[in-house]
């Protein structure tokens, strides 16, 4: 497991690293890391010197024996043994210090990119662009929970009976629309786009969650299956970790994968927030876009990633906006992030359906994803990006609320009609 930030950067430019993390209003044990690094370096140097001395002494033994200097050879043997006997204790000290250093480093968030705006809350996010027109109604638009209940396409009460709050049962045309959405989005990104479709496992091991940064810090948000396995919070985790501990060839980059999956989150930090309808769920479906690319191209790739996610909303005729997140609104792991928020007229607010992030080398270091520019050259860490392309159920909400009619029926956007099998959902 590699540190998530470059160790040399932390040691040599601690103020720069601290400032990049402070921009996100997060803290990191930078001074502790530097102190642990100094201790580790002293012990590592000592170990190297001991090994070198032992090897040097061992080499003289044969020569002394050949020269008939038996007593001197025996003395050299005793010296070599004394050094050998002392080495395990120093090795153990190095192992303990290395383990402590890595533990500190794993708790250290990624730095915000210099182009990320300062701020204190979501009010300080910068709206980069707004697209599409808000639907206009000659009646009072209803919220999705009223529309869906009247149409019989979502069953909230039975979902609570079988699973508890934070779950929904889609049925009839609701189930068909939900299935249509992720099939449509996957086709848009793969058949009509540049991504390779991946269908990943919904259960991952601890190493995978360490690799993408959910562990150790965010375990309370995850559903644990057993000692070493968790349900995935997003397809980002299995898809990024496909390349864990691999050295890729430069011609393979950029890798672009699109994955549909269920996602499972306890939403431990969001109790009581957006609880009505299906705005915030413990289980939801999402199409995830993951890119692995050359470091020098990653910010261009981020812009393209946002554009790819926007295509979904544009093609469905929905009004949305793209926001550049300020520091405190960013995640533990990313360097820069754009949110796509679709307008939902029934609830009268923008709902986030995608966060498109550049993680730079943060996840690649943790997951040890490297590439080699040419044969014989030293491997480098790749840059990793991901974003939803996009998430339901909020897309489901936006379609119901944007395309509702006065009689409570829902007109299906044209591109979805072959997938749903109807042009309208009505009672």
Short mmCIF file of C-alpha atoms in Angstrom, two decimals:
data_model
loop_
_atom_site.label_atom_id
_atom_site.label_comp_id
_atom_site.label_asym_id
_atom_site.label_seq_id
_atom_site.Cartn_x
_atom_site.Cartn_y
_atom_site.Cartn_z
CA UNK A 1 0.00 0.00 0.00
CA UNK A 2 1.47 3.32 -1.07
CA UNK A 3 0.87 6.69 0.61
CA UNK A 4 -1.83 8.75 -1.06
CA UNK A 5 0.24 11.89 -1.24
CA UNK A 6 3.85 11.85 -2.37
CA UNK A 7 5.91 11.29 0.79
CA UNK A 8 8.71 13.54 -0.42
CA UNK A 9 6.21 16.37 -1.03
CA UNK A 10 4.93 16.07 2.53
CA UNK A 11 8.46 16.13 3.97
CA UNK A 12 9.92 18.79 1.67
CA UNK A 13 6.89 21.09 1.20
CA UNK A 14 4.74 20.62 4.32
CA UNK A 15 3.28 24.15 4.20
CA UNK A 16 2.08 23.67 0.62
CA UNK A 17 0.47 20.32 1.51
CA UNK A 18 -1.15 21.77 4.64
CA UNK A 19 -2.58 24.68 2.62
CA UNK A 20 -4.01 22.32 -0.04
CA UNK A 21 -5.76 20.26 2.64
CA UNK A 22 -6.87 23.29 4.69
CA UNK A 23 -8.66 24.61 1.58
CA UNK A 24 -11.03 21.65 2.01
CA UNK A 25 -11.45 22.54 5.72
CA UNK A 26 -9.94 19.17 6.59
CA UNK A 27 -7.03 18.41 8.87
CA UNK A 28 -4.11 16.03 8.44
CA UNK A 29 -1.33 14.82 10.76
CA UNK A 30 1.42 16.37 8.60
CA UNK A 31 3.78 17.15 11.50
CA UNK A 32 3.30 13.61 12.89
CA UNK A 33 4.03 12.17 9.44
CA UNK A 34 7.26 14.17 9.19
CA UNK A 35 8.35 13.10 12.70
CA UNK A 36 7.54 9.44 11.97
CA UNK A 37 9.34 9.71 8.62
CA UNK A 38 12.51 11.04 10.30
CA UNK A 39 12.48 8.16 12.81
CA UNK A 40 11.85 5.65 10.02
CA UNK A 41 14.67 7.13 7.91
CA UNK A 42 17.19 6.86 10.78
CA UNK A 43 16.30 3.20 11.40
CA UNK A 44 16.27 2.38 7.66
CA UNK A 45 19.72 3.95 7.25
CA UNK A 46 20.98 1.97 10.25
CA UNK A 47 19.57 -1.25 8.81
CA UNK A 48 21.19 -0.56 5.46
CA UNK A 49 24.55 0.06 7.12
CA UNK A 50 24.29 -3.15 9.18
CA UNK A 51 23.46 -5.25 6.11
CA UNK A 52 26.33 -3.68 4.17
CA UNK A 53 28.77 -4.30 7.03
CA UNK A 54 27.66 -7.93 7.42
CA UNK A 55 28.07 -8.55 3.70
CA UNK A 56 31.50 -6.92 3.69
CA UNK A 57 32.67 -9.01 6.67
CA UNK A 58 31.20 -12.19 5.15
CA UNK A 59 33.12 -11.58 1.93
CA UNK A 60 36.45 -11.46 3.82
CA UNK A 61 35.92 -14.86 5.46
CA UNK A 62 36.59 -16.91 2.31
CA UNK A 63 39.67 -14.84 1.46
CA UNK A 64 41.10 -15.23 4.98
CA UNK A 65 40.53 -19.00 4.90
CA UNK A 66 42.27 -19.20 1.51
CA UNK A 67 45.24 -17.34 2.97
CA UNK A 68 45.38 -19.76 5.89
CA UNK A 69 44.44 -17.07 8.41
CA UNK A 70 42.08 -19.35 10.29
CA UNK A 71 41.95 -17.33 13.54
CA UNK A 72 41.16 -14.11 11.71
CA UNK A 73 38.50 -15.94 9.68
CA UNK A 74 36.88 -17.22 12.90
CA UNK A 75 36.90 -13.68 14.34
CA UNK A 76 35.25 -12.40 11.12
CA UNK A 77 32.65 -15.18 11.36
CA UNK A 78 31.85 -14.15 14.95
CA UNK A 79 31.54 -10.50 13.87
CA UNK A 80 29.19 -11.45 11.01
CA UNK A 81 27.06 -13.54 13.39
CA UNK A 82 26.86 -10.72 15.92
CA UNK A 83 25.61 -8.32 13.23
CA UNK A 84 23.18 -10.96 11.88
CA UNK A 85 21.76 -11.55 15.37
CA UNK A 86 21.20 -7.81 15.86
CA UNK A 87 19.48 -7.23 12.48
CA UNK A 88 16.02 -8.79 13.27
CA UNK A 89 15.46 -6.35 16.16
CA UNK A 90 16.23 -3.36 13.92
CA UNK A 91 14.07 -4.87 11.12
CA UNK A 92 11.15 -5.16 13.56
CA UNK A 93 11.67 -1.54 14.65
CA UNK A 94 11.63 -0.48 10.98
CA UNK A 95 8.46 -2.53 10.35
CA UNK A 96 6.66 -0.91 13.31
CA UNK A 97 7.70 2.60 12.25
CA UNK A 98 6.75 1.92 8.61
CA UNK A 99 3.33 0.62 9.72
CA UNK A 100 2.78 3.73 11.88
CA UNK A 101 3.85 6.01 9.01
CA UNK A 102 1.49 4.32 6.54
CA UNK A 103 -1.40 4.48 9.02
CA UNK A 104 -0.85 8.23 9.42
CA UNK A 105 -0.62 8.66 5.64
CA UNK A 106 -3.86 6.75 5.03
CA UNK A 107 -5.69 9.24 7.26
CA UNK A 108 -4.38 12.14 5.19
CA UNK A 109 -6.85 13.63 2.67
CA UNK A 110 -5.97 14.66 -0.85
CA UNK A 111 -5.06 18.30 -1.54
CA UNK A 112 -7.43 20.63 -3.36
CA UNK A 113 -6.17 21.78 -6.77
CA UNK A 114 -5.09 25.43 -7.00
CA UNK A 115 -8.09 26.22 -9.25
CA UNK A 116 -10.60 25.10 -6.60
CA UNK A 117 -12.43 28.13 -5.15
CA UNK A 118 -12.17 29.03 -1.46
CA UNK A 119 -15.40 28.88 0.49
CA UNK A 120 -17.27 27.79 3.58
CA UNK A 121 -20.34 25.93 2.29
CA UNK A 122 -22.30 24.92 -0.83
CA UNK A 123 -23.31 28.59 -1.16
CA UNK A 124 -19.73 29.20 -2.34
CA UNK A 125 -19.80 26.63 -5.14
CA UNK A 126 -19.38 28.35 -8.51
CA UNK A 127 -22.07 27.70 -11.14
CA UNK A 128 -20.05 27.19 -14.32
CA UNK A 129 -22.97 26.85 -16.73
CA UNK A 130 -26.70 26.24 -16.89
CA UNK A 131 -28.27 24.25 -19.72
CA UNK A 132 -31.78 23.65 -20.99
CA UNK A 133 -35.01 25.39 -20.09
CA UNK A 134 -37.00 24.83 -16.92
CA UNK A 135 -40.30 23.21 -17.83
CA UNK A 136 -43.22 25.59 -17.52
CA UNK A 137 -46.60 24.38 -16.25
CA UNK A 138 -50.09 25.86 -16.35
CA UNK A 139 -50.83 23.91 -13.17
CA UNK A 140 -49.05 23.38 -9.84
CA UNK A 141 -46.43 20.66 -10.45
CA UNK A 142 -46.55 17.77 -7.98
CA UNK A 143 -43.66 16.12 -6.17
CA UNK A 144 -42.58 12.70 -7.40
CA UNK A 145 -43.90 10.88 -4.33
CA UNK A 146 -47.45 12.04 -5.06
CA UNK A 147 -47.16 11.35 -8.80
CA UNK A 148 -45.64 7.89 -8.27
CA UNK A 149 -48.12 6.85 -5.60
CA UNK A 150 -51.11 7.89 -7.75
CA UNK A 151 -49.69 5.98 -10.74
CA UNK A 152 -48.83 2.93 -8.62
CA UNK A 153 -45.22 2.88 -9.84
CA UNK A 154 -43.49 3.24 -6.45
CA UNK A 155 -44.52 1.46 -3.26
CA UNK A 156 -43.04 3.17 -0.19
CA UNK A 157 -45.13 1.44 2.49
CA UNK A 158 -44.24 -2.10 1.45
CA UNK A 159 -40.57 -1.10 1.09
CA UNK A 160 -40.62 0.04 4.73
CA UNK A 161 -42.29 -3.24 5.70
CA UNK A 162 -39.64 -5.43 4.05
CA UNK A 163 -36.51 -3.26 4.49
CA UNK A 164 -37.13 -0.12 6.53
CA UNK A 165 -36.84 3.56 5.63
CA UNK A 166 -34.48 4.62 2.83
CA UNK A 167 -35.68 1.97 0.37
CA UNK A 168 -38.30 1.87 -2.39
CA UNK A 169 -40.07 -0.80 -4.41
CA UNK A 170 -40.40 0.09 -8.10
CA UNK A 171 -43.24 -1.71 -9.83
CA UNK A 172 -45.00 -1.88 -13.17
CA UNK A 173 -44.04 1.04 -15.42
CA UNK A 174 -41.88 2.39 -12.58
CA UNK A 175 -39.71 -0.74 -12.65
CA UNK A 176 -39.57 -0.55 -16.45
CA UNK A 177 -38.57 3.14 -16.37
CA UNK A 178 -35.86 2.45 -13.81
CA UNK A 179 -34.46 -0.41 -15.91
CA UNK A 180 -34.77 1.71 -19.06
CA UNK A 181 -32.70 4.49 -17.52
CA UNK A 182 -29.61 2.47 -16.75
CA UNK A 183 -29.79 0.55 -20.03
CA UNK A 184 -30.12 3.82 -21.93
CA UNK A 185 -27.23 5.46 -20.07
CA UNK A 186 -24.89 2.48 -20.53
CA UNK A 187 -25.68 2.38 -24.26
CA UNK A 188 -25.11 6.14 -24.54
CA UNK A 189 -21.63 5.86 -22.98
CA UNK A 190 -20.54 2.61 -24.67
CA UNK A 191 -22.30 1.95 -27.99
CA UNK A 192 -22.64 5.68 -28.70
CA UNK A 193 -19.58 6.75 -26.69
CA UNK A 194 -15.99 5.74 -25.98
CA UNK A 195 -16.34 3.71 -22.79
CA UNK A 196 -15.93 -0.04 -22.28
CA UNK A 197 -18.83 -1.58 -20.40
CA UNK A 198 -17.96 -3.33 -17.13
CA UNK A 199 -20.38 -5.17 -14.85
CA UNK A 200 -18.56 -5.46 -11.51
CA UNK A 201 -19.19 -7.46 -8.32
CA UNK A 202 -21.30 -5.70 -5.70
CA UNK A 203 -19.05 -7.01 -2.91
CA UNK A 204 -15.41 -5.87 -2.53
CA UNK A 205 -12.59 -6.58 -0.12
CA UNK A 206 -10.95 -4.20 2.33
CA UNK A 207 -7.95 -3.60 0.06
CA UNK A 208 -10.27 -2.23 -2.65
CA UNK A 209 -11.90 0.28 -0.28
CA UNK A 210 -8.48 1.34 1.02
CA UNK A 211 -7.41 1.84 -2.59
CA UNK A 212 -10.16 4.31 -3.43
CA UNK A 213 -10.14 6.03 -0.02
CA UNK A 214 -13.42 4.92 1.60
CA UNK A 215 -11.43 3.07 4.26
CA UNK A 216 -10.30 3.56 6.91
CA UNK A 217 -12.05 6.90 7.42
CA UNK A 218 -15.62 6.24 6.20
CA UNK A 219 -16.39 2.75 7.47
CA UNK A 220 -19.54 3.97 9.25
CA UNK A 221 -21.13 4.72 5.85
CA UNK A 222 -20.49 1.20 4.52
CA UNK A 223 -22.45 -2.03 4.82
CA UNK A 224 -20.08 -4.71 6.11
CA UNK A 225 -20.61 -8.28 4.87
CA UNK A 226 -17.91 -10.09 6.86
CA UNK A 227 -14.39 -9.48 8.23
CA UNK A 228 -12.91 -8.59 4.85
CA UNK A 229 -15.89 -7.71 2.62
CA UNK A 230 -18.31 -4.81 2.15
CA UNK A 231 -21.19 -3.95 -0.21
CA UNK A 232 -20.02 -1.36 -2.73
CA UNK A 233 -20.99 2.30 -2.11
CA UNK A 234 -20.36 2.96 -5.83
CA UNK A 235 -18.98 1.07 -8.85
CA UNK A 236 -15.98 3.43 -8.61
CA UNK A 237 -14.53 1.01 -6.04
CA UNK A 238 -14.47 -2.28 -8.00
CA UNK A 239 -13.79 -0.64 -11.38
CA UNK A 240 -10.81 1.44 -10.19
CA UNK A 241 -9.39 -1.57 -8.34
CA UNK A 242 -9.46 -3.73 -11.48
CA UNK A 243 -6.02 -2.24 -12.10
CA UNK A 244 -4.72 -2.39 -8.52
CA UNK A 245 -1.04 -3.44 -8.27
CA UNK A 246 -0.70 -3.39 -12.07
CA UNK A 247 1.81 -1.62 -14.30
CA UNK A 248 -0.02 -0.53 -17.45
CA UNK A 249 1.56 0.14 -20.83
CA UNK A 250 1.33 3.74 -21.98
CA UNK A 251 -0.63 2.71 -25.09
CA UNK A 252 -3.45 1.40 -22.85
CA UNK A 253 -4.16 4.92 -21.56
CA UNK A 254 -6.61 6.48 -21.23
CA UNK A 255 -8.70 3.57 -19.94
CA UNK A 256 -12.40 4.50 -20.00
CA UNK A 257 -14.87 2.19 -18.28
CA UNK A 258 -18.62 2.58 -17.77
CA UNK A 259 -20.31 0.40 -15.17
CA UNK A 260 -23.88 -0.04 -14.03
CA UNK A 261 -24.29 -1.18 -10.43
CA UNK A 262 -26.41 -1.04 -7.36
CA UNK A 263 -24.90 1.17 -4.64
CA UNK A 264 -25.28 0.70 -0.89
CA UNK A 265 -24.75 3.48 1.65
CA UNK A 266 -25.80 3.87 5.26
CA UNK A 267 -25.78 7.66 4.78
CA UNK A 268 -24.70 7.83 8.42
CA UNK A 269 -23.90 11.54 8.23
CA UNK A 270 -27.15 12.48 6.49
CA UNK A 271 -29.81 11.45 9.02
CA UNK A 272 -33.08 13.27 8.47
CA UNK A 273 -31.93 14.93 5.24
CA UNK A 274 -34.03 14.64 2.03
CA UNK A 275 -36.06 11.82 3.57
CA UNK A 276 -39.26 12.22 1.50
CA UNK A 277 -39.67 10.17 -1.63
CA UNK A 278 -36.54 8.75 -3.21
CA UNK A 279 -34.15 11.71 -2.96
CA UNK A 280 -31.71 9.92 -0.63
CA UNK A 281 -31.65 6.13 -0.47
CA UNK A 282 -29.62 3.38 1.20
CA UNK A 283 -29.79 1.39 -2.06
CA UNK A 284 -29.79 3.04 -5.46
CA UNK A 285 -28.69 2.40 -9.04
CA UNK A 286 -25.99 4.30 -10.86
CA UNK A 287 -23.94 4.28 -14.03
CA UNK A 288 -20.35 5.15 -13.12
CA UNK A 289 -17.65 6.42 -15.47
CA UNK A 290 -14.02 5.71 -14.51
CA UNK A 291 -10.92 6.96 -16.34
CA UNK A 292 -7.26 6.13 -15.83
CA UNK A 293 -4.97 8.44 -17.75
CA UNK A 294 -1.59 10.14 -18.11
CA UNK A 295 -0.96 12.76 -15.38
CA UNK A 296 -0.44 15.57 -17.88
CA UNK A 297 -3.86 14.91 -19.48
CA UNK A 298 -6.03 14.50 -16.39
CA UNK A 299 -7.55 17.99 -16.24
CA UNK A 300 -8.49 17.84 -19.94
CA UNK A 301 -9.98 14.41 -19.24
CA UNK A 302 -11.97 15.89 -16.34
CA UNK A 303 -13.63 18.41 -18.67
CA UNK A 304 -14.47 15.59 -21.12
CA UNK A 305 -15.84 13.47 -18.28
CA UNK A 306 -18.24 16.27 -17.27
CA UNK A 307 -19.33 16.61 -20.91
CA UNK A 308 -19.99 12.84 -21.12
CA UNK A 309 -22.20 12.97 -18.01
CA UNK A 310 -24.00 16.07 -19.34
CA UNK A 311 -24.96 14.20 -22.54
CA UNK A 312 -27.42 12.11 -20.52
CA UNK A 313 -29.28 15.16 -19.21
CA UNK A 314 -29.14 17.03 -22.52
CA UNK A 315 -30.47 14.07 -24.49
CA UNK A 316 -33.42 13.74 -22.09
CA UNK A 317 -34.28 17.45 -22.40
CA UNK A 318 -33.74 18.23 -18.72
CA UNK A 319 -32.73 21.57 -17.23
CA UNK A 320 -29.54 21.33 -15.17
CA UNK A 321 -26.50 23.25 -13.99
CA UNK A 322 -22.82 22.42 -13.58
CA UNK A 323 -21.09 23.68 -10.42
CA UNK A 324 -17.42 23.77 -9.49
CA UNK A 325 -17.24 22.77 -5.83
CA UNK A 326 -15.46 24.96 -3.33
CA UNK A 327 -12.93 23.33 -1.00
CA UNK A 328 -15.14 22.36 1.97
CA UNK A 329 -17.76 20.73 -0.29
CA UNK A 330 -15.21 18.33 -1.79
CA UNK A 331 -14.60 14.74 -0.75
CA UNK A 332 -11.69 13.31 1.22
CA UNK A 333 -10.07 11.90 -1.94
CA UNK A 334 -10.54 14.31 -4.84
CA UNK A 335 -8.46 17.26 -6.08
CA UNK A 336 -11.17 19.00 -8.11
CA UNK A 337 -14.86 18.26 -8.55
CA UNK A 338 -17.78 19.39 -10.69
CA UNK A 339 -21.38 18.57 -9.66
CA UNK A 340 -24.20 18.14 -12.16
CA UNK A 341 -27.52 19.15 -10.62
CA UNK A 342 -30.79 18.50 -12.44
CA UNK A 343 -33.85 20.65 -11.83
CA UNK A 344 -36.79 18.88 -10.19
CA UNK A 345 -39.82 21.22 -10.44
CA UNK A 346 -42.02 19.20 -8.08
CA UNK A 347 -39.68 19.51 -5.11
CA UNK A 348 -38.57 22.91 -6.45
CA UNK A 349 -34.85 22.35 -6.22
CA UNK A 350 -31.73 21.18 -7.99
CA UNK A 351 -30.75 17.57 -7.23
CA UNK A 352 -27.19 16.36 -7.62
CA UNK A 353 -27.04 13.45 -10.08
CA UNK A 354 -23.30 13.37 -10.71
CA UNK A 355 -20.01 14.38 -9.12
CA UNK A 356 -17.14 14.33 -11.63
CA UNK A 357 -13.76 14.28 -9.91
CA UNK A 358 -10.07 14.24 -10.67
CA UNK A 359 -8.22 12.37 -7.91
CA UNK A 360 -4.84 12.97 -9.57
CA UNK A 361 -2.47 10.27 -8.21
CA UNK A 362 -4.23 9.93 -4.82
CA UNK A 363 -6.15 6.72 -5.57
CA UNK A 364 -3.39 5.41 -7.87
CA UNK A 365 -0.88 5.65 -5.00
CA UNK A 366 -3.17 3.89 -2.57
CA UNK A 367 -4.10 1.19 -5.10
CA UNK A 368 -0.62 1.08 -6.68
CA UNK A 369 -1.84 1.71 -10.24
CA UNK A 370 1.16 2.60 -12.39
CA UNK A 371 2.16 2.87 -16.03
CA UNK A 372 5.43 2.78 -17.92
CA UNK A 373 6.08 5.36 -20.65
CA UNK A 374 8.57 3.12 -22.46
CA UNK A 375 10.24 -0.23 -22.00
CA UNK A 376 12.88 -0.09 -19.28
CA UNK A 377 11.62 3.22 -17.86
CA UNK A 378 10.65 3.63 -14.22
CA UNK A 379 6.88 3.15 -13.61
CA UNK A 380 4.86 6.26 -12.69
CA UNK A 381 1.54 6.62 -10.91
CA UNK A 382 -1.41 7.19 -13.25
CA UNK A 383 -4.15 9.76 -12.61
CA UNK A 384 -7.64 8.45 -11.82
CA UNK A 385 -10.96 10.19 -12.47
CA UNK A 386 -14.57 9.20 -12.03
CA UNK A 387 -18.08 10.55 -12.19
CA UNK A 388 -21.66 9.33 -12.30
CA UNK A 389 -23.07 9.07 -15.76
CA UNK A 390 -25.59 9.47 -14.02
CA UNK A 391 -27.29 8.35 -10.78
CA UNK A 392 -30.86 7.28 -10.30
CA UNK A 393 -33.16 7.68 -8.43
CA UNK A 394 -32.71 11.45 -8.76
CA UNK A 395 -32.79 11.20 -12.55
CA UNK A 396 -36.03 9.21 -12.13
CA UNK A 397 -37.37 12.07 -9.96
CA UNK A 398 -36.43 14.72 -12.55
CA UNK A 399 -38.19 12.83 -15.36
CA UNK A 400 -41.38 12.27 -13.36
CA UNK A 401 -41.55 15.87 -12.16
CA UNK A 402 -40.43 17.54 -15.42
CA UNK A 403 -42.64 15.54 -17.76
CA UNK A 404 -45.79 15.39 -15.62
CA UNK A 405 -49.07 16.38 -17.22
CA UNK A 406 -52.12 18.05 -15.70
CA UNK A 407 -53.92 14.68 -15.47
CA UNK A 408 -51.01 13.15 -13.47
CA UNK A 409 -49.62 11.11 -16.36
CA UNK A 410 -45.93 11.20 -17.33
CA UNK A 411 -44.72 11.72 -20.90
CA UNK A 412 -41.59 9.62 -21.55
CA UNK A 413 -38.72 11.55 -23.22
CA UNK A 414 -38.31 10.37 -26.80
CA UNK A 415 -34.88 8.64 -26.51
CA UNK A 416 -36.22 6.51 -23.63
CA UNK A 417 -39.36 5.29 -25.39
CA UNK A 418 -37.79 2.23 -27.08
CA UNK A 419 -36.35 1.23 -23.69
CA UNK A 420 -39.53 1.78 -21.66
CA UNK A 421 -41.91 0.45 -24.28
CA UNK A 422 -44.42 3.30 -24.09
CA UNK A 423 -44.54 7.04 -24.70
CA UNK A 424 -46.60 7.78 -21.58
CA UNK A 425 -47.22 6.37 -18.10
CA UNK A 426 -50.81 6.90 -17.03
CA UNK A 427 -53.34 5.46 -14.61
#
